[in-house]
Short mmCIF file of C-alpha atoms in Angstrom, two decimals:
data_model
loop_
_atom_site.label_atom_id
_atom_site.label_comp_id
_atom_site.label_asym_id
_atom_site.label_seq_id
_atom_site.Cartn_x
_atom_site.Cartn_y
_atom_site.Cartn_z
CA MET A 28 38.82 64.13 -35.64
CA SER A 29 42.02 64.57 -37.87
CA LYS A 30 44.60 63.22 -35.30
CA ILE A 31 46.31 59.72 -36.36
CA THR A 32 45.13 57.18 -33.78
CA SER A 33 48.40 54.42 -33.72
CA THR A 34 47.10 50.82 -33.68
CA VAL A 35 50.66 49.70 -33.58
CA ASN A 36 51.48 46.79 -31.37
CA LYS A 37 54.79 47.09 -29.96
CA ASN A 38 54.78 44.01 -28.49
CA SER A 39 54.15 41.78 -31.46
CA ASP A 40 57.21 39.76 -32.64
CA SER A 41 57.15 41.63 -36.16
CA TYR A 42 57.50 45.14 -34.65
CA LYS A 43 60.57 43.75 -32.49
CA LEU A 44 62.15 41.95 -35.49
CA ASN A 45 61.54 45.70 -37.73
CA PHE A 46 62.93 47.36 -34.84
CA ALA A 47 66.26 45.48 -34.35
CA TYR A 48 66.75 45.57 -38.23
CA HIS A 49 66.63 49.26 -38.46
CA SER A 50 68.31 49.94 -35.59
CA GLU A 51 71.34 47.83 -37.01
CA LEU A 52 70.91 49.68 -40.36
CA GLY A 53 71.30 53.09 -38.00
CA ALA A 54 74.49 51.60 -36.22
CA GLN A 55 76.12 50.93 -39.61
CA LEU A 56 74.96 54.24 -41.34
CA ARG A 57 76.75 56.25 -38.38
CA THR A 58 79.80 53.90 -38.60
CA ARG A 59 80.10 54.77 -42.37
CA ILE A 60 79.32 58.38 -41.30
CA GLU A 61 82.28 58.56 -38.91
CA ASP A 62 84.48 56.61 -41.13
CA ALA A 63 83.68 59.91 -44.04
CA ILE A 64 84.29 62.18 -41.56
CA ASN A 65 87.68 60.86 -40.07
CA GLY A 66 88.52 57.74 -41.25
CA GLY A 67 91.56 56.12 -43.20
CA ARG A 68 93.81 59.49 -43.12
CA ASP A 69 95.12 60.17 -39.52
CA HIS A 70 98.75 61.13 -41.12
CA LEU A 71 97.14 63.80 -43.79
CA ILE A 72 94.86 65.23 -40.68
CA GLU A 73 98.16 65.30 -38.29
CA ARG A 74 100.01 67.23 -41.10
CA HIS A 75 96.94 69.36 -41.94
CA ARG A 76 96.97 70.64 -38.19
CA LYS A 77 100.69 71.09 -38.04
CA ARG A 78 100.01 73.86 -40.29
CA GLY A 79 97.67 75.36 -37.95
CA LYS A 80 94.69 74.77 -40.32
CA LEU A 81 91.03 73.32 -39.24
CA LEU A 82 89.21 70.58 -40.73
CA PRO A 83 86.46 71.82 -42.84
CA ARG A 84 83.70 70.99 -40.46
CA GLU A 85 85.49 72.78 -37.99
CA ARG A 86 85.59 75.59 -40.05
CA ILE A 87 81.70 75.80 -40.41
CA ASP A 88 81.07 75.14 -36.59
CA LEU A 89 83.05 78.32 -36.03
CA LEU A 90 81.29 80.45 -39.50
CA VAL A 91 77.62 79.40 -38.04
CA ASP A 92 75.59 80.63 -35.38
CA PRO A 93 76.01 78.81 -31.82
CA CYS A 94 73.90 75.95 -31.19
CA THR A 95 72.25 76.14 -34.73
CA PRO A 96 71.99 73.30 -37.18
CA PHE A 97 73.86 72.69 -39.98
CA LEU A 98 72.18 70.49 -42.61
CA GLU A 99 75.06 68.42 -44.18
CA PHE A 100 74.44 67.31 -47.79
CA SER A 101 75.54 63.91 -49.30
CA THR A 102 78.26 62.81 -46.47
CA LEU A 103 78.86 59.41 -48.17
CA ALA A 104 79.52 60.86 -51.63
CA ALA A 105 81.87 58.81 -53.47
CA TYR A 106 81.35 55.69 -51.15
CA GLU A 107 83.33 52.53 -52.14
CA GLN A 108 84.41 54.58 -54.93
CA TYR A 109 88.25 55.09 -55.76
CA GLY A 110 89.15 52.34 -52.98
CA GLY A 111 87.37 54.37 -50.43
CA LYS A 112 89.72 56.99 -50.30
CA VAL A 113 87.63 59.67 -51.54
CA HIS A 114 85.88 60.60 -48.45
CA SER A 115 82.69 62.57 -48.88
CA ALA A 116 84.29 63.35 -52.38
CA GLY A 117 86.59 65.67 -51.09
CA VAL A 118 84.13 68.45 -49.76
CA VAL A 119 81.91 69.16 -47.29
CA THR A 120 78.71 71.48 -48.08
CA GLY A 121 75.19 71.95 -46.32
CA ILE A 122 72.87 74.58 -45.25
CA GLY A 123 73.98 76.74 -42.13
CA VAL A 124 72.70 79.62 -39.90
CA ILE A 125 74.64 82.74 -40.10
CA HIS A 126 73.66 85.79 -37.95
CA GLY A 127 70.35 84.66 -38.52
CA GLN A 128 70.59 84.03 -42.40
CA PHE A 129 70.47 80.84 -43.86
CA CYS A 130 73.55 79.95 -46.40
CA VAL A 131 74.85 77.16 -48.38
CA ILE A 132 78.18 76.54 -47.39
CA VAL A 133 80.87 74.46 -49.56
CA ALA A 134 83.99 73.74 -47.86
CA ASN A 135 87.01 71.78 -49.60
CA ASP A 136 88.77 69.05 -47.54
CA SER A 137 92.32 68.99 -48.51
CA THR A 138 93.12 65.90 -46.09
CA VAL A 139 90.99 63.98 -49.35
CA LYS A 140 93.42 63.84 -52.22
CA GLY A 141 94.63 67.67 -51.45
CA GLY A 142 90.90 68.82 -51.83
CA ALA A 143 91.15 67.80 -55.87
CA TYR A 144 88.02 67.52 -57.67
CA TYR A 145 86.39 64.00 -58.48
CA PRO A 146 83.15 63.63 -60.89
CA GLU A 147 81.34 63.78 -57.83
CA THR A 148 83.18 66.67 -55.96
CA VAL A 149 81.86 68.34 -59.26
CA LYS A 150 78.36 67.43 -58.72
CA LYS A 151 78.19 67.48 -55.02
CA HIS A 152 79.79 71.59 -55.87
CA ILE A 153 77.12 72.08 -58.53
CA ARG A 154 74.28 70.44 -56.40
CA ALA A 155 74.86 72.76 -53.69
CA GLN A 156 74.80 76.08 -55.89
CA GLU A 157 71.67 74.65 -57.15
CA ILE A 158 69.89 74.01 -53.83
CA ALA A 159 71.21 77.70 -53.31
CA GLU A 160 69.71 79.20 -56.14
CA LYS A 161 66.38 76.98 -55.90
CA HIS A 162 66.11 78.88 -52.17
CA GLN A 163 67.88 82.28 -52.93
CA LEU A 164 70.49 81.91 -50.37
CA PRO A 165 74.13 83.38 -50.38
CA CYS A 166 76.83 81.16 -51.26
CA ILE A 167 79.70 80.96 -48.77
CA TYR A 168 83.03 78.93 -50.30
CA LEU A 169 85.74 77.66 -47.87
CA VAL A 170 88.62 77.12 -50.36
CA ASP A 171 91.59 74.87 -49.79
CA CYS A 172 91.59 72.90 -53.30
CA GLY A 173 94.30 71.93 -55.87
CA GLY A 174 91.87 72.09 -58.86
CA ALA A 175 90.47 69.11 -60.93
CA TYR A 176 91.89 65.78 -60.21
CA LEU A 177 94.19 65.06 -63.60
CA HIS A 178 93.42 61.25 -63.71
CA GLU A 179 89.68 61.79 -64.00
CA TRP A 180 90.19 65.28 -66.60
CA ASP A 181 88.07 63.70 -68.98
CA ARG A 182 84.72 63.31 -66.60
CA VAL A 183 85.44 66.60 -64.63
CA PHE A 184 86.70 69.14 -67.19
CA PRO A 185 85.07 69.21 -70.63
CA ASP A 186 81.32 68.79 -70.50
CA ARG A 187 78.29 70.93 -69.61
CA ASP A 188 77.95 70.12 -66.30
CA HIS A 189 81.64 69.65 -65.29
CA PHE A 190 83.81 71.77 -63.60
CA GLY A 191 83.29 75.06 -65.77
CA ASN A 192 79.72 74.97 -64.58
CA ILE A 193 80.78 75.55 -61.09
CA PHE A 194 81.53 79.16 -62.12
CA TYR A 195 79.11 79.06 -64.86
CA ARG A 196 76.58 79.21 -61.78
CA GLN A 197 78.72 81.52 -59.46
CA CYS A 198 78.83 84.12 -61.91
CA ASN A 199 74.69 83.62 -62.16
CA LEU A 200 73.97 83.40 -58.55
CA SER A 201 75.74 86.70 -58.28
CA ALA A 202 73.93 88.45 -61.10
CA GLN A 203 70.95 87.01 -59.37
CA GLY A 204 71.99 89.02 -56.29
CA LEU A 205 72.92 85.88 -54.18
CA PRO A 206 76.13 87.00 -52.20
CA GLN A 207 79.01 84.67 -53.18
CA LEU A 208 81.84 84.97 -50.67
CA ALA A 209 84.88 82.83 -50.19
CA ALA A 210 87.74 82.51 -47.75
CA VAL A 211 90.82 80.86 -48.60
CA PHE A 212 92.52 78.57 -46.28
CA GLY A 213 94.79 76.88 -48.32
CA VAL A 214 95.95 76.13 -52.03
CA SER A 215 93.21 77.69 -54.63
CA THR A 216 95.41 76.69 -58.06
CA ALA A 217 94.00 76.39 -61.56
CA GLY A 218 90.27 76.09 -61.97
CA ALA A 219 90.04 76.53 -58.29
CA ALA A 220 91.18 79.80 -58.58
CA TYR A 221 88.35 80.79 -60.17
CA ILE A 222 86.39 79.91 -56.93
CA PRO A 223 87.72 83.14 -54.65
CA ALA A 224 88.13 85.03 -58.37
CA LEU A 225 84.85 85.07 -58.72
CA SER A 226 83.49 85.81 -55.72
CA ASP A 227 82.01 89.00 -54.49
CA GLU A 228 84.37 89.20 -51.37
CA VAL A 229 87.50 87.36 -50.74
CA VAL A 230 89.19 86.59 -47.18
CA MET A 231 92.71 85.03 -47.57
CA VAL A 232 94.71 83.73 -44.32
CA ARG A 233 98.59 84.78 -44.35
CA GLY A 234 101.11 81.90 -44.82
CA ASN A 235 98.87 79.31 -46.20
CA ALA A 236 96.25 80.60 -48.54
CA THR A 237 97.35 81.01 -52.19
CA ILE A 238 95.69 81.60 -55.32
CA HIS A 239 97.39 81.31 -58.83
CA LEU A 240 96.23 79.95 -62.44
CA GLY A 241 99.28 78.09 -62.75
CA GLY A 242 101.83 76.94 -59.79
CA PRO A 243 105.26 77.29 -59.50
CA SER A 244 106.33 74.02 -61.12
CA ILE A 245 103.70 75.12 -63.95
CA VAL A 246 105.25 78.44 -64.24
CA LYS A 247 108.63 76.91 -64.27
CA VAL A 248 107.51 74.96 -67.52
CA ALA A 249 105.86 77.64 -69.26
CA ILE A 250 108.15 80.44 -68.93
CA ASN A 251 111.41 79.19 -67.14
CA GLU A 252 110.56 81.53 -64.15
CA ASP A 253 111.80 80.49 -60.62
CA ILE A 254 109.36 81.55 -58.14
CA SER A 255 107.89 80.54 -54.38
CA PRO A 256 104.32 79.98 -53.90
CA GLU A 257 103.99 82.92 -51.89
CA GLU A 258 105.32 85.50 -53.93
CA LEU A 259 103.18 84.00 -56.97
CA GLY A 260 99.88 84.42 -54.85
CA GLY A 261 100.41 84.18 -51.40
CA ALA A 262 97.55 86.37 -49.06
CA GLU A 263 99.91 89.43 -48.80
CA MET A 264 100.80 89.78 -52.20
CA HIS A 265 97.21 89.42 -53.36
CA THR A 266 95.83 91.65 -50.67
CA THR A 267 98.23 94.85 -51.31
CA VAL A 268 99.48 94.23 -54.79
CA SER A 269 97.07 92.29 -56.85
CA GLY A 270 93.82 93.15 -55.16
CA VAL A 271 92.30 89.73 -55.72
CA SER A 272 91.71 89.28 -52.20
CA ASP A 273 89.93 91.84 -50.18
CA TYR A 274 90.90 91.14 -46.84
CA ILE A 275 94.08 89.29 -45.30
CA ALA A 276 93.77 87.16 -42.04
CA GLU A 277 96.23 86.26 -39.49
CA THR A 278 94.77 82.97 -38.70
CA GLU A 279 91.87 80.88 -40.08
CA GLN A 280 89.79 82.05 -37.18
CA GLU A 281 90.07 85.22 -37.86
CA ALA A 282 89.43 84.81 -41.65
CA LEU A 283 85.86 83.26 -40.22
CA ALA A 284 85.23 85.99 -38.19
CA ARG A 285 85.80 88.45 -41.10
CA MET A 286 83.52 86.22 -43.15
CA ARG A 287 80.75 86.28 -40.24
CA ASP A 288 81.10 90.18 -40.28
CA ILE A 289 80.53 90.57 -44.42
CA VAL A 290 77.12 87.94 -43.91
CA SER A 291 76.15 90.50 -41.36
CA LYS A 292 76.20 93.22 -43.27
CA LEU A 293 74.40 91.90 -46.59
CA ASN A 294 71.09 93.99 -46.04
CA ARG A 295 69.20 91.03 -46.61
CA ARG A 296 66.15 90.26 -45.51
CA GLN A 297 64.65 86.87 -44.93
CA GLY A 298 61.34 86.69 -43.80
CA ASN A 299 58.76 84.09 -43.76
CA PHE A 300 55.97 83.75 -46.00
CA GLN A 301 54.09 80.54 -44.15
CA ARG A 302 51.56 80.74 -41.89
CA THR A 303 53.20 78.75 -39.06
CA GLN A 304 51.93 77.65 -35.90
CA PRO A 305 53.14 76.94 -32.30
CA VAL A 306 55.65 73.81 -32.63
CA GLN A 307 54.15 70.43 -30.93
CA GLU A 308 55.60 67.01 -30.63
CA PRO A 309 54.12 64.05 -32.34
CA ALA A 310 51.74 62.00 -30.37
CA TYR A 311 54.12 58.83 -30.92
CA ALA A 312 57.73 58.80 -30.52
CA ALA A 313 59.81 58.91 -33.53
CA GLU A 314 62.16 55.86 -32.88
CA GLU A 315 58.89 53.75 -33.03
CA ILE A 316 59.18 53.91 -36.93
CA LYS A 317 61.84 51.87 -36.45
CA GLY A 318 59.52 48.96 -35.49
CA ILE A 319 56.45 49.84 -38.23
CA VAL A 320 58.41 49.81 -41.46
CA SER A 321 58.52 46.52 -42.58
CA LYS A 322 61.72 44.73 -42.94
CA ASP A 323 60.41 42.63 -45.86
CA PHE A 324 58.97 45.01 -48.63
CA ALA A 325 56.59 42.20 -49.50
CA GLN A 326 55.00 43.07 -46.16
CA PRO A 327 52.67 46.22 -46.06
CA TYR A 328 52.29 48.60 -43.20
CA ASP A 329 50.35 51.58 -43.24
CA VAL A 330 52.08 54.39 -43.97
CA ARG A 331 49.73 57.04 -41.54
CA GLU A 332 51.83 55.18 -38.90
CA VAL A 333 54.95 57.00 -40.35
CA ILE A 334 53.28 60.28 -40.99
CA ALA A 335 51.75 60.41 -37.31
CA ARG A 336 55.23 60.17 -36.08
CA LEU A 337 56.39 63.02 -38.09
CA ILE A 338 53.98 65.74 -37.88
CA ASP A 339 52.96 68.00 -35.00
CA ALA A 340 50.69 66.50 -32.51
CA SER A 341 49.93 63.46 -35.23
CA ASP A 342 46.99 65.77 -36.60
CA PHE A 343 46.67 65.04 -40.10
CA GLN A 344 43.59 66.38 -42.40
CA GLU A 345 43.62 63.81 -44.78
CA PHE A 346 42.33 64.34 -48.24
CA LYS A 347 39.70 61.82 -49.76
CA PRO A 348 40.53 58.69 -47.29
CA GLN A 349 37.93 56.74 -48.84
CA TRP A 350 39.12 56.92 -52.15
CA GLY A 351 42.52 56.21 -54.28
CA THR A 352 43.27 54.32 -51.40
CA SER A 353 46.96 53.34 -52.26
CA LEU A 354 48.07 56.83 -51.87
CA ILE A 355 47.41 58.62 -48.88
CA CYS A 356 47.34 62.50 -49.32
CA GLY A 357 46.63 65.29 -46.36
CA THR A 358 47.83 68.09 -45.04
CA ALA A 359 49.99 68.81 -41.50
CA HIS A 360 52.65 70.43 -39.87
CA ILE A 361 55.84 69.61 -39.34
CA GLN A 362 57.60 71.69 -37.08
CA GLY A 363 55.01 74.70 -36.74
CA TYR A 364 55.60 74.73 -40.76
CA PRO A 365 52.62 73.73 -42.81
CA VAL A 366 53.29 70.98 -45.44
CA GLY A 367 51.08 68.47 -47.67
CA ILE A 368 52.05 64.88 -47.28
CA LEU A 369 51.77 62.17 -50.34
CA GLY A 370 52.80 58.84 -48.82
CA ASN A 371 52.23 55.19 -50.59
CA ASN A 372 50.26 52.30 -49.47
CA GLY A 373 50.75 50.27 -52.25
CA PRO A 374 51.07 50.60 -56.22
CA LEU A 375 49.64 53.45 -57.80
CA PHE A 376 46.12 52.82 -59.32
CA SER A 377 44.34 55.01 -61.68
CA ASP A 378 42.36 56.88 -58.81
CA ALA A 379 45.32 57.36 -56.35
CA SER A 380 46.94 59.30 -59.59
CA VAL A 381 44.15 61.41 -60.19
CA LYS A 382 43.71 61.73 -56.31
CA GLY A 383 47.50 62.73 -56.04
CA ALA A 384 47.41 65.48 -58.75
CA HIS A 385 44.19 66.88 -57.46
CA PHE A 386 45.92 67.08 -53.93
CA ILE A 387 49.19 68.85 -55.54
CA GLU A 388 46.93 71.38 -57.28
CA LEU A 389 45.19 72.10 -53.77
CA CYS A 390 48.49 72.42 -52.28
CA GLU A 391 49.72 74.80 -55.24
CA GLN A 392 46.71 77.04 -54.75
CA ARG A 393 47.14 77.33 -51.20
CA ASN A 394 51.24 77.59 -51.26
CA ILE A 395 51.85 74.41 -49.32
CA PRO A 396 55.38 72.94 -49.61
CA LEU A 397 54.95 69.13 -50.37
CA LEU A 398 56.44 66.02 -48.70
CA PHE A 399 56.76 62.75 -50.87
CA LEU A 400 57.18 59.53 -48.90
CA HIS A 401 58.16 56.85 -51.11
CA ASN A 402 57.53 53.33 -50.52
CA VAL A 403 56.24 52.53 -54.23
CA PRO A 404 56.47 49.36 -56.13
CA GLY A 405 55.00 51.64 -59.48
CA PHE A 406 52.43 52.43 -61.32
CA MET A 407 49.63 49.32 -61.56
CA VAL A 408 50.20 47.20 -64.66
CA GLY A 409 47.82 44.73 -66.25
CA LYS A 410 44.76 44.32 -68.55
CA ALA A 411 42.43 46.14 -66.36
CA ALA A 412 44.45 48.82 -65.38
CA GLU A 413 45.63 49.67 -69.02
CA GLN A 414 42.07 49.42 -69.61
CA GLY A 415 41.11 51.82 -66.88
CA GLY A 416 43.47 54.31 -68.41
CA ILE A 417 46.74 53.82 -66.36
CA SER A 418 48.89 55.63 -68.67
CA LYS A 419 46.74 58.80 -68.98
CA HIS A 420 46.17 58.94 -65.35
CA SER A 421 49.39 58.28 -64.25
CA ALA A 422 50.55 61.19 -66.47
CA LYS A 423 48.09 63.33 -64.77
CA LEU A 424 50.08 62.98 -61.50
CA VAL A 425 53.14 63.06 -63.04
CA TYR A 426 52.40 66.77 -64.91
CA ALA A 427 50.91 67.95 -61.43
CA MET A 428 53.99 67.20 -59.87
CA SER A 429 56.54 68.48 -62.41
CA CYS A 430 54.89 71.73 -62.80
CA ALA A 431 53.82 72.50 -58.88
CA LYS A 432 55.88 75.85 -58.39
CA VAL A 433 55.89 74.87 -54.57
CA PRO A 434 58.97 73.65 -52.92
CA ARG A 435 58.83 69.55 -53.10
CA PHE A 436 61.07 67.41 -50.77
CA SER A 437 61.37 63.29 -50.97
CA VAL A 438 62.38 60.64 -48.46
CA VAL A 439 62.73 57.54 -49.76
CA ILE A 440 61.68 55.22 -46.89
CA GLY A 441 61.35 51.96 -48.75
CA GLY A 442 61.41 50.95 -52.51
CA SER A 443 61.01 53.68 -55.23
CA TYR A 444 60.40 51.80 -58.47
CA GLY A 445 60.12 52.34 -61.97
CA ALA A 446 57.53 55.27 -62.70
CA GLY A 447 56.28 55.08 -59.17
CA ASN A 448 59.83 57.11 -58.54
CA TYR A 449 58.53 59.50 -61.00
CA GLY A 450 55.40 60.13 -59.83
CA MET A 451 56.17 60.64 -56.34
CA CYS A 452 59.20 63.06 -57.22
CA GLY A 453 62.55 61.18 -57.82
CA ARG A 454 65.50 62.76 -58.50
CA GLY A 455 64.85 63.41 -62.27
CA PHE A 456 62.29 66.02 -61.01
CA ARG A 457 64.49 68.29 -59.51
CA PRO A 458 62.80 68.12 -55.56
CA ASN A 459 64.50 70.81 -53.76
CA LEU A 460 65.68 68.30 -51.60
CA MET A 461 65.99 64.49 -51.23
CA PHE A 462 66.98 61.65 -48.74
CA ALA A 463 66.86 58.65 -48.35
CA TRP A 464 66.35 56.02 -45.47
CA PRO A 465 69.21 53.27 -45.01
CA ASN A 466 66.66 50.40 -45.89
CA SER A 467 65.87 52.50 -49.12
CA VAL A 468 65.56 51.18 -52.77
CA VAL A 469 65.91 52.85 -55.97
CA ALA A 470 65.78 51.05 -59.11
CA THR A 471 63.87 50.55 -62.62
CA MET A 472 61.86 47.15 -60.75
CA SER A 473 62.70 45.16 -58.32
CA ALA A 474 65.26 42.21 -58.53
CA ASP A 475 62.56 39.37 -58.99
CA ILE A 476 60.76 41.17 -61.90
CA GLY A 477 63.88 42.65 -63.39
CA THR A 478 65.89 39.14 -63.48
CA ASN A 479 62.52 37.20 -64.72
CA VAL A 480 62.37 40.14 -67.75
CA VAL A 481 66.26 39.43 -68.42
CA MET A 482 65.79 35.44 -68.41
CA GLU A 483 62.97 35.48 -70.51
CA LEU A 484 64.64 37.86 -72.98
CA ALA A 485 67.67 35.20 -73.09
CA ARG A 486 65.24 32.20 -73.37
CA THR A 487 63.82 33.69 -76.29
CA SER A 488 67.11 35.08 -77.85
CA ILE A 489 67.13 33.47 -81.66
CA SER A 490 70.75 34.67 -82.03
CA LYS A 491 72.33 32.67 -79.20
CA PRO A 492 70.01 30.01 -78.36
CA PRO A 493 70.94 29.71 -74.17
CA THR A 494 71.96 26.36 -72.20
CA GLN A 495 70.82 25.88 -68.66
CA GLU A 496 74.36 26.61 -67.63
CA SER A 497 74.11 29.78 -69.05
CA LEU A 498 70.79 31.04 -68.14
CA ASP A 499 72.04 29.90 -64.31
CA LYS A 500 75.03 32.14 -64.21
CA LEU A 501 72.59 35.16 -65.75
CA ASP A 502 70.13 34.75 -63.02
CA ARG A 503 72.98 35.04 -60.33
CA GLU A 504 74.51 37.78 -62.12
CA THR A 505 71.17 40.01 -62.62
CA ARG A 506 70.38 39.78 -59.06
CA ALA A 507 73.64 40.55 -57.98
CA MET A 508 73.45 43.44 -60.02
CA TYR A 509 70.19 44.58 -58.80
CA ALA A 510 71.65 43.68 -55.35
CA GLU A 511 74.61 46.14 -55.89
CA LYS A 512 73.08 49.07 -57.64
CA SER A 513 69.62 49.43 -55.98
CA GLY A 514 70.67 50.26 -52.67
CA ALA A 515 71.04 53.23 -50.20
CA TYR A 516 74.78 53.70 -50.37
CA TYR A 517 75.29 52.79 -53.91
CA ALA A 518 72.72 55.85 -54.65
CA THR A 519 74.18 58.24 -52.31
CA SER A 520 77.68 57.59 -53.51
CA ARG A 521 76.59 58.68 -56.80
CA LEU A 522 74.56 61.88 -55.44
CA TRP A 523 70.55 60.33 -56.27
CA ASP A 524 69.90 61.90 -53.48
CA ASP A 525 71.11 64.51 -51.17
CA GLY A 526 71.74 62.13 -48.51
CA ILE A 527 71.04 59.22 -45.97
CA ILE A 528 69.33 60.09 -42.82
CA GLU A 529 67.99 57.71 -40.28
CA PRO A 530 64.36 57.34 -39.87
CA GLU A 531 63.67 59.09 -36.64
CA GLN A 532 65.95 62.27 -38.08
CA THR A 533 63.28 62.84 -40.87
CA ARG A 534 60.88 65.53 -38.33
CA ASP A 535 63.81 67.20 -38.00
CA VAL A 536 65.72 67.15 -41.16
CA ILE A 537 62.27 68.05 -43.31
CA GLY A 538 61.44 70.88 -40.38
CA LEU A 539 64.97 72.48 -41.23
CA CYS A 540 63.96 72.21 -45.31
CA LEU A 541 60.64 73.75 -44.30
CA ALA A 542 61.72 76.81 -42.41
CA VAL A 543 64.53 77.44 -45.78
CA ALA A 544 61.60 77.07 -47.95
CA ALA A 545 59.62 79.30 -45.94
CA THR A 546 61.71 82.38 -46.80
CA LEU A 547 60.52 82.27 -50.42
CA PRO A 548 57.78 84.12 -51.31
CA PRO A 549 54.87 82.55 -53.41
CA GLU A 550 55.82 82.39 -57.23
CA GLU A 551 53.15 83.69 -59.65
CA GLY A 552 51.59 81.07 -61.93
CA ARG A 553 48.35 78.91 -62.14
CA SER A 554 46.40 79.09 -58.98
CA TYR A 555 43.02 77.14 -60.06
CA VAL A 556 42.32 73.65 -59.07
CA TYR A 557 41.23 71.08 -61.85
CA ARG A 558 39.00 68.41 -60.76
CA MET A 559 39.96 65.39 -62.97
#
């Protein structure tokens, strides 16, 4: 009785139009990811290889167990910023499996501005450490980094969440018993020298790896000493003289093999604290999602049709199916792991908000992770809504979601507007991981509503009464601003999410997230359910 029965007509014109639209978005995403990985720097990659060096993703491939997935974060960080030349923000981060152990990996890309840290690089690195802390995972740093990008020092160096926070977190992660391990493949200078210096164990590659707080040019200016990079901070010196490095490797492949050996001896037990079941494929093909999700946000669709293509056997135990129907809630399994799902079927009314809060408390009591599927115009507004207590009822959903101790994951599958973004566990509420589809939009409100608000304020301005010409210009500029700043690529470039994924990838991505979350023991705390 709990299986979702699809009513999708794959021969309808709307299905075909939607399918073509999302297929085009998927092809565009793949092209942009390919460019972020390899594009625009062939001469730098060639020079890199002539030095006997591997690219960061090649290093990761050798580090992780064969035929296991690597969940990469924010591949398009810094997209279309800095002239489009800071690909992936110059660092590759993600979760991989090493000797059966989930690990967070941070790998500098020295073919991108010498691996220097831009503001988005810092943010991406810190986000990887935050994910490691949330899931209690070791961190592996594959270092090849020239330190902070000096022209951006004021946005990289001094503030609480800037470059220094990387080292603060590294110290505290180690203090929590989460191993911090570094392999150095190239330059590790200035602030970047602290990444290996603060690691529990360090491997350096002879001939290419160097660690020094100040390079030869700085030493010359500071104390008038002439010295080569190798003498100052090479692998042999640091392994045999200073003791900064614990192991020397002749090649990058040897260094990565040594790092695998270190991980194999960490003596960490990785348990499973969830009651799993055998994996079953959904009853419907994942690629059909592309025909279901409307190209036009104004055209509704039933989020159950999306859920049916994400969950095992399309088996969904829906909670309160006849009440608060603009929010669909229910439990299921994805890749064998239990999950509580909340998905939008319109704006959040008072009844839907209370229903969502109740459902979150059920999942909290039962230690079931939560998955939020965003397609929400916001909480309902208007006289009836306010008199019905939407302010207090929406706050109940926000409160329950904010305080939930179970792992929480979010995927923006459509629009995520205003306080609706908050109620559905947007970025400000620190979901364990958050992803977006290429069609997604995150904004305070839609372009139409936002433009109308701005125009009304302009029309009623006392200080500067508008002309029709100025109003028309303001209308165009406001709509253009919303079009630019609310799209998926603008958001992911600034790390408002952990990456853009295609709709048909969602099941596998969330399945891997749930597998990582299943290694966490239940947190102690509130376990009662309060029927509001």
